[in-house]
Amino acid sequence: MSDLIREAPLGQFLRWASRNKLFQYPEEKVGFVLPTQYITQLNSEKDATAKEQATVPMRATPSTLSSADFTSLDSDLEGLGLGATKTKSRADTMPYSSERFEVEQQLALERTKTIPIVPKKTSDGIILVDWYTTDDVANPHNWSKAKRTFVTVVMCIYTWVVYTGSSIYAASEGGVMERFSVNPTEAVLPLSLYVLAYGVGPLIFAPLSEIPVIGRNPVYYLTFILFFVLSFPTAVANSFAGLLVMRFLQGFFGSPALANAGATFSDMYSLLYVPYPLSWWVFSAWGGPALGPLMAGFAIVWMAAPMLIMLLTVTPETSTPNILLRRAQRLRKLTGDARLQAQSEIDQRHLTASGILVDALIKPIEITLKDPAIFFVNIYTALFYGIYYTFFEVFPLVFPPFYGFDLGEVGLAFLACQVGATIGLLAYFSYLHWYMIPDNLAHGLRAQEHRLVPAIVGSFFLPTGLFIFGWTAREDIHWIVPLIGVVIFVIGTFLILQSIFVYVPLSYPQYAASLFAGNDLVRSAMAAGSILYARSLFVNLGIGRGISVLAGLSTLGIFGMVAIYLTGAKLRARSKFALS
């Protein structure tokens, strides 16, 4: 528990107030002994020469590492009766790559033993601070199952609160029309702008969390403080323009959970098992909008307040570059030796504002326009995400007039979305547990397109569910039948989204963060637009024909998913962005 508090803002504040006497790190405690492998490196004659030269290091690469130093260090450690490991760390591999998968499997075996990890040394004498041992408790991959599960739950609740904040407004549209004298299309703008804003936010907040000196936590809690504070002026806005601005800002500052939670899971889980927390995350994302109308009687502040308390008091930092950077700072303070540096702080010296902006704003658009597979993925996910948000306009047109539902019962109808997400979650977990994980352990990572099989199945569910909903929503058919169509539709979207969330980073590991941010933007922009056109579509065409238009468009996704499955390898071979 003390580790959770120490890494959270509350713990960091208490450390600062007590001048690091409370919640100390191991390097700050009396009696801490520097690991032998570091002492040996620091005392080597070659390092002493490098220290006198005081050369500013460049980025450490395999070509700048001294193999002679490793040989010497191994001999010294053996003389002291210690074994050491030179297994590559995860940081030496590209995210989501086959090489990382193999390294993680090797590390999983070594993690069961306490083996000293040899710190790498550059040709100019810099000693790269790493984990002390293979089972170092500071490494998020070595955290207990309970601790990782707790962080996963916090991220899922965070996501759920932000998504609930979008649809919780839906029940207020009538009141907004009356108070501000606006028409139905204008009345849905606060919902539309909120959804658009949490697609824009990741373009800014995702790159920020990758800067080593910042890490994940400050982005989470600083923006969520603003999200929480904005709940008050939003609730009492006395002008329609003011309401629009507040809702946009609230969606914008709530977006880091949507942008960075996937990265937080990757910090803690191996490539083999990260689909599990990702599935819970997507489940939370579907659950928020589904439960929002049902919870319309509660102010969002009552949901945001407990989440803010958790972020401030018991949410630890998970970013390995940030953790090792701060460890290097503590070791330099302890030893007075400037040669002890983290790779992340060396990398950070070469970051530029222009480079960060290009990766954040330009790269996602460039890849989307130039790569056919990513173009299809973004358009397809945007389509069914937009269709999902049309439910907030079509449900009030179906269930009150056809079935006599009141406002509360319409909110209950949205639970069908949660039922669909639950079935999708269980189906995907079964697929992982009984097929995908055993297959990967036996044969390694197959071609990326192998991960698209659930998506192909899910692509058939989309039009099927929509046609059922559209043509059974009438007075002479029981209300459960159209809701079964909604359940089928959501099962399909869940399976497709999970498959794509794994396929994209495996195929484009170098640009995974940019692609997720770009996909967030396209999906949110489509959803924001869908909210605005939905009412006119269904009023002018009718429920059956209006839904049929959307179902017809979704059938194109079947051909697209099959085409990527069959030709994906060829497309990746021709792409300058993909990993073939």
mmCIF file with all atom_site columns, C-alpha atoms in Angstrom, residues 165-166 168-169 172 176 179-180 190-191 194 226-251 253 299-301:
data_model
loop_
_atom_site.group_PDB
_atom_site.id
_atom_site.type_symbol
_atom_site.label_atom_id
_atom_site.label_alt_id
_atom_site.label_comp_id
_atom_site.label_asym_id
_atom_site.label_entity_id
_atom_site.label_seq_id
_atom_site.pdbx_PDB_ins_code
_atom_site.Cartn_x
_atom_site.Cartn_y
_atom_site.Cartn_z
_atom_site.occupancy
_atom_site.B_iso_or_equiv
_atom_site.pdbx_formal_charge
_atom_site.auth_seq_id
_atom_site.auth_comp_id
_atom_site.auth_asym_id
_atom_site.auth_atom_id
_atom_site.pdbx_PDB_model_num
ATOM 1  C CA . GLY A 1 165 ? -20.149 12.161 -18.993 1.00 0.00 ? 165 GLY A CA 1
ATOM 2  C CA . SER A 1 166 ? -20.996 12.189 -22.685 1.00 0.00 ? 166 SER A CA 1
ATOM 3  C CA . ILE A 1 168 ? -25.525 11.584 -19.254 1.00 0.00 ? 168 ILE A CA 1
ATOM 4  C CA . TYR A 1 169 ? -26.433 14.827 -21.016 1.00 0.00 ? 169 TYR A CA 1
ATOM 5  C CA . SER A 1 172 ? -31.309 16.963 -20.504 1.00 0.00 ? 172 SER A CA 1
ATOM 6  C CA . VAL A 1 176 ? -32.010 22.689 -22.660 1.00 0.00 ? 176 VAL A CA 1
ATOM 7  C CA . ARG A 1 179 ? -34.431 26.977 -21.122 1.00 0.00 ? 179 ARG A CA 1
ATOM 8  C CA . PHE A 1 180 ? -32.369 28.343 -24.000 1.00 0.00 ? 180 PHE A CA 1
ATOM 9  C CA . PRO A 1 190 ? -23.327 19.896 -26.103 1.00 0.00 ? 190 PRO A CA 1
ATOM 10 C CA . LEU A 1 191 ? -23.249 16.104 -26.485 1.00 0.00 ? 191 LEU A CA 1
ATOM 11 C CA . TYR A 1 194 ? -18.085 16.672 -25.813 1.00 0.00 ? 194 TYR A CA 1
ATOM 12 C CA . LEU A 1 226 ? -9.820  20.390 -14.601 1.00 0.00 ? 226 LEU A CA 1
ATOM 13 C CA . PHE A 1 227 ? -12.476 17.903 -15.745 1.00 0.00 ? 227 PHE A CA 1
ATOM 14 C CA . PHE A 1 228 ? -13.856 17.807 -12.192 1.00 0.00 ? 228 PHE A CA 1
ATOM 15 C CA . VAL A 1 229 ? -13.750 21.582 -11.708 1.00 0.00 ? 229 VAL A CA 1
ATOM 16 C CA . LEU A 1 230 ? -15.507 22.175 -15.041 1.00 0.00 ? 230 LEU A CA 1
ATOM 17 C CA . SER A 1 231 ? -18.441 20.049 -13.845 1.00 0.00 ? 231 SER A CA 1
ATOM 18 C CA . PHE A 1 232 ? -19.621 22.947 -11.653 1.00 0.00 ? 232 PHE A CA 1
ATOM 19 C CA . PRO A 1 233 ? -19.828 25.809 -14.201 1.00 0.00 ? 233 PRO A CA 1
ATOM 20 C CA . THR A 1 234 ? -21.273 23.354 -16.756 1.00 0.00 ? 234 THR A CA 1
ATOM 21 C CA . ALA A 1 235 ? -24.155 22.552 -14.430 1.00 0.00 ? 235 ALA A CA 1
ATOM 22 C CA . VAL A 1 236 ? -25.032 26.216 -13.836 1.00 0.00 ? 236 VAL A CA 1
ATOM 23 C CA . ALA A 1 237 ? -24.258 27.704 -17.263 1.00 0.00 ? 237 ALA A CA 1
ATOM 24 C CA . ASN A 1 238 ? -26.662 30.596 -17.888 1.00 0.00 ? 238 ASN A CA 1
ATOM 25 C CA . SER A 1 239 ? -26.138 30.819 -21.641 1.00 0.00 ? 239 SER A CA 1
ATOM 26 C CA . PHE A 1 240 ? -26.195 28.252 -24.411 1.00 0.00 ? 240 PHE A CA 1
ATOM 27 C CA . ALA A 1 241 ? -22.824 29.416 -25.748 1.00 0.00 ? 241 ALA A CA 1
ATOM 28 C CA . GLY A 1 242 ? -21.324 29.005 -22.285 1.00 0.00 ? 242 GLY A CA 1
ATOM 29 C CA . LEU A 1 243 ? -22.734 25.489 -22.040 1.00 0.00 ? 243 LEU A CA 1
ATOM 30 C CA . LEU A 1 244 ? -21.166 24.566 -25.385 1.00 0.00 ? 244 LEU A CA 1
ATOM 31 C CA . VAL A 1 245 ? -17.740 25.842 -24.337 1.00 0.00 ? 245 VAL A CA 1
ATOM 32 C CA . MET A 1 246 ? -17.873 24.079 -20.963 1.00 0.00 ? 246 MET A CA 1
ATOM 33 C CA . ARG A 1 247 ? -18.915 20.772 -22.503 1.00 0.00 ? 247 ARG A CA 1
ATOM 34 C CA . PHE A 1 248 ? -16.144 20.920 -25.114 1.00 0.00 ? 248 PHE A CA 1
ATOM 35 C CA . LEU A 1 249 ? -13.501 21.692 -22.480 1.00 0.00 ? 249 LEU A CA 1
ATOM 36 C CA . GLN A 1 250 ? -14.787 18.963 -20.207 1.00 0.00 ? 250 GLN A CA 1
ATOM 37 C CA . GLY A 1 251 ? -14.544 16.373 -22.979 1.00 0.00 ? 251 GLY A CA 1
ATOM 38 C CA . PHE A 1 253 ? -9.668  17.375 -20.378 1.00 0.00 ? 253 PHE A CA 1
ATOM 39 C CA . ALA A 1 299 ? -24.621 14.938 -11.272 1.00 0.00 ? 299 ALA A CA 1
ATOM 40 C CA . ILE A 1 300 ? -21.387 13.897 -12.976 1.00 0.00 ? 300 ILE A CA 1
ATOM 41 C CA . VAL A 1 301 ? -19.464 15.439 -10.077 1.00 0.00 ? 301 VAL A CA 1
#
